[in-house]
Coordinates of C-alpha atoms in Angstrom, one line a residue:
X161 CA 35.2 -52.7 -164.6
X162 CA 33.0 -49.9 -163.1
X163 CA 33.5 -46.4 -164.4
X164 CA 33.9 -43.5 -161.7
X165 CA 32.3 -39.9 -161.8
X166 CA 34.0 -37.2 -160.8
X167 CA 31.2 -34.7 -159.2
X168 CA 31.8 -31.3 -158.6
X169 CA 29.7 -29.0 -157.2
X170 CA 29.9 -26.8 -153.5
X171 CA 25.6 -27.5 -153.1
X172 CA 25.2 -30.8 -150.7
X173 CA 21.7 -30.8 -152.0
X174 CA 22.8 -30.7 -155.6
X175 CA 25.1 -33.6 -154.8
X176 CA 22.7 -35.8 -153.3
X177 CA 20.6 -35.4 -155.9
X178 CA 22.6 -36.1 -158.9
X179 CA 23.8 -39.7 -157.0
X180 CA 20.7 -40.4 -156.9
X181 CA 20.6 -40.1 -160.7
X182 CA 23.6 -41.4 -161.4
X183 CA 22.8 -44.3 -159.6
X184 CA 19.3 -44.7 -161.2
X185 CA 21.3 -44.7 -164.8
X186 CA 24.2 -47.4 -163.1
X187 CA 26.3 -45.4 -164.6
X188 CA 29.4 -46.2 -162.1
X189 CA 30.7 -44.8 -158.6
X190 CA 30.7 -41.2 -158.2
X191 CA 33.2 -39.3 -156.1
X192 CA 32.5 -36.3 -154.7
X193 CA 34.3 -32.5 -154.5
X194 CA 33.1 -29.5 -153.3
X195 CA 35.8 -26.9 -154.3
X196 CA 38.8 -25.8 -156.4
X197 CA 41.3 -28.0 -153.7
X198 CA 38.9 -31.2 -153.3
X199 CA 38.5 -31.2 -156.8
X200 CA 42.0 -31.1 -157.9
X201 CA 42.9 -33.6 -155.3
X202 CA 40.5 -36.4 -156.1
X203 CA 41.0 -35.6 -160.3
X204 CA 44.5 -37.0 -159.0
X205 CA 44.1 -39.6 -157.0
X206 CA 40.9 -41.3 -158.5
X207 CA 41.2 -40.9 -161.7
X208 CA 38.1 -40.8 -162.3
X209 CA 36.7 -41.5 -166.3
X210 CA 34.4 -38.4 -166.5
X211 CA 33.9 -35.3 -164.4
X212 CA 31.0 -33.3 -163.8
X213 CA 32.0 -29.9 -163.0
X214 CA 30.3 -27.2 -161.8
X215 CA 31.9 -23.5 -162.7
X216 CA 30.8 -21.7 -159.7
X217 CA 32.7 -23.3 -156.6
X218 CA 34.8 -21.9 -154.2
X219 CA 38.7 -21.6 -154.5
X220 CA 41.2 -20.3 -156.4
X221 CA 39.8 -19.8 -160.4
X222 CA 36.6 -21.5 -159.5
X223 CA 35.3 -24.2 -161.8
X224 CA 37.5 -22.8 -165.0
X225 CA 40.7 -23.3 -163.1
X226 CA 39.4 -26.5 -162.4
X227 CA 38.8 -27.3 -165.9
X228 CA 42.1 -26.1 -167.9
X229 CA 44.2 -27.5 -164.8
X230 CA 42.1 -31.0 -165.9
X231 CA 42.9 -30.4 -169.2
X232 CA 46.9 -29.7 -168.9
X233 CA 47.0 -32.9 -167.1
X234 CA 45.3 -35.3 -169.4
X235 CA 43.1 -34.1 -172.1
X236 CA 41.3 -37.3 -172.9
X237 CA 39.3 -37.4 -169.9
X238 CA 35.7 -35.8 -171.3
X239 CA 34.6 -32.8 -168.5
X240 CA 31.2 -32.0 -168.7
X241 CA 30.4 -28.4 -167.1
X242 CA 27.3 -29.0 -165.3
X243 CA 25.7 -24.8 -164.6
X244 CA 23.0 -23.0 -163.2
X245 CA 24.2 -20.3 -166.6
X246 CA 22.5 -20.4 -169.2
X247 CA 24.1 -17.8 -170.7
X248 CA 26.1 -19.1 -174.2
X249 CA 28.9 -17.0 -173.6
X250 CA 29.9 -18.2 -170.7
X251 CA 29.4 -22.1 -172.4
X252 CA 31.6 -21.1 -175.6
X253 CA 34.4 -20.5 -172.8
X254 CA 34.1 -23.4 -171.7
X255 CA 34.0 -25.3 -174.6
X256 CA 37.0 -23.5 -176.2
X257 CA 38.6 -24.8 -172.2
X258 CA 38.3 -28.1 -173.2
X259 CA 35.2 -29.0 -171.6
X260 CA 33.2 -32.3 -173.9
X261 CA 29.6 -30.5 -173.1
X262 CA 27.2 -28.0 -171.1
X263 CA 24.1 -28.8 -169.4
X264 CA 22.4 -26.8 -166.8
X265 CA 20.7 -27.0 -164.2
X266 CA 17.0 -26.1 -165.3
X267 CA 17.3 -29.1 -168.1
X268 CA 15.4 -32.2 -167.6
X269 CA 16.7 -34.7 -164.8
X270 CA 18.0 -37.3 -167.1
X271 CA 19.3 -34.9 -169.1
X272 CA 22.7 -35.3 -167.1
X273 CA 22.9 -39.1 -167.6
X274 CA 22.3 -38.4 -171.2
X275 CA 24.8 -36.4 -171.2
X276 CA 27.3 -38.3 -169.5
X277 CA 27.0 -40.9 -171.5
X278 CA 27.4 -38.8 -174.9
X279 CA 31.3 -37.7 -173.4
X280 CA 31.9 -41.0 -172.6
X281 CA 31.4 -42.1 -175.8
X282 CA 34.1 -39.4 -177.3
X283 CA 30.6 -36.7 -178.4
X284 CA 29.9 -33.2 -177.6
X285 CA 26.8 -32.5 -175.2
X286 CA 25.0 -29.7 -176.4
X287 CA 21.0 -29.5 -175.9
X288 CA 19.7 -28.1 -179.1
X289 CA 18.9 -24.4 -178.1
X290 CA 22.1 -23.7 -176.7
X291 CA 23.6 -25.6 -179.7
X292 CA 21.8 -22.8 -181.9
X293 CA 22.9 -19.7 -180.0
X294 CA 26.3 -21.1 -180.1
X295 CA 25.7 -21.0 -183.7
X296 CA 24.4 -17.8 -183.7
X297 CA 27.3 -16.4 -181.7
X298 CA 29.8 -17.5 -184.5
X299 CA 27.7 -16.0 -187.2
X300 CA 27.0 -12.9 -185.3
X301 CA 29.8 -12.2 -183.3
X302 CA 30.3 -9.1 -181.9
X303 CA 32.8 -6.1 -182.4
X304 CA 32.0 -4.5 -178.9
X305 CA 34.5 -7.7 -176.2
X306 CA 31.8 -6.0 -173.9
X307 CA 28.6 -6.9 -175.7
X308 CA 28.0 -10.5 -173.5
X309 CA 27.6 -8.7 -170.5
X310 CA 23.9 -7.6 -168.9
X311 CA 24.0 -4.2 -167.8
X312 CA 24.4 -4.3 -164.3
X313 CA 27.1 -6.6 -165.0
X314 CA 28.9 -3.7 -166.6
X315 CA 27.9 -1.7 -163.7
X316 CA 29.6 -3.7 -161.4
X317 CA 32.9 -4.0 -164.0
X318 CA 32.7 -0.2 -164.0
X319 CA 32.9 0.0 -160.0
X320 CA 35.7 -2.5 -159.8
X321 CA 37.3 -0.9 -162.4
X322 CA 37.1 2.4 -159.6
X323 CA 38.7 -0.1 -157.1
X324 CA 35.6 -0.5 -155.1
X325 CA 35.1 -3.8 -152.7
X326 CA 32.7 -5.9 -153.4
X327 CA 31.0 -4.6 -149.9
X328 CA 31.4 -1.2 -151.3
X329 CA 29.8 -2.3 -154.9
X330 CA 27.2 -4.0 -152.9
X331 CA 26.1 -1.1 -150.8
X332 CA 26.3 1.6 -153.9
X333 CA 23.4 -1.0 -156.1
X334 CA 21.4 -1.9 -153.6
X335 CA 22.8 -5.2 -153.5
X336 CA 23.7 -8.2 -151.4
X337 CA 27.5 -8.8 -151.7
X338 CA 27.5 -12.3 -152.7
X339 CA 25.5 -11.6 -155.3
X340 CA 28.6 -8.8 -155.7
X341 CA 30.8 -11.7 -155.9
X342 CA 28.9 -14.2 -158.1
X343 CA 28.5 -11.8 -160.4
X344 CA 32.2 -10.8 -160.8
X345 CA 32.8 -14.5 -161.6
X346 CA 30.4 -14.5 -164.3
X347 CA 32.0 -11.5 -165.6
X348 CA 35.9 -13.0 -165.2
X349 CA 34.0 -16.1 -166.9
X350 CA 32.6 -14.0 -170.0
X351 CA 35.9 -11.6 -170.6
X352 CA 38.2 -14.6 -170.3
X353 CA 39.9 -12.3 -167.4
X354 CA 42.2 -14.5 -164.5
X355 CA 41.7 -11.4 -161.6
X356 CA 40.1 -8.7 -160.2
X357 CA 43.1 -7.1 -161.6
X358 CA 42.5 -8.3 -165.0
X359 CA 38.8 -6.9 -164.8
X360 CA 40.6 -3.2 -163.8
X361 CA 42.6 -3.8 -166.9
X362 CA 39.6 -4.2 -168.9
X363 CA 37.3 -1.8 -167.2
X364 CA 40.0 1.1 -167.5
X365 CA 40.6 0.2 -171.7
X366 CA 37.1 0.3 -171.8
X367 CA 36.8 4.0 -170.7
X368 CA 34.6 2.1 -167.8
X369 CA 36.6 3.3 -165.1
X370 CA 36.9 7.2 -165.1

């Protein structure tokens, strides 16, 4: 029986490259989605055997919302995160939410097919470097909940806490509105926040929005 792979990524070039890689590996039929709504629609109609999911996709809640919905509906189907982010804090959050593996877009091209095979076999996929970093995070858990944030992310969180819009934050920091929006998505991932309102509460609670 031919397996079905649901590939969720908002970049057509990335999806095309993955299609070629997976066709060469003969892992199965690939169906594509580009945002939260199309991902969940295809999940329910296609009933895939495995999902390859980018976290940074358009739609309410992004990829983490998709992951949580899939886990709630059928936790036996493996979800492999395919992300541009190499931050172990983001990987840890995805694994905690139920993902069965994490591959970055900077990994070797054959890593994706190998990872899909691993999660289909019922095992967790992490490359050695990421596994080591996650182990170290567990052993040396930071007392500061904001420790996973970079200095720039702390700056953005502080400005979000003051009620500034993404456009205003971008102007203040001299960066684009899109860069601010992407950073806010990463901050939400790292702090397990589901909305801008939650970020404001966190900023206030940690004295960043005075």
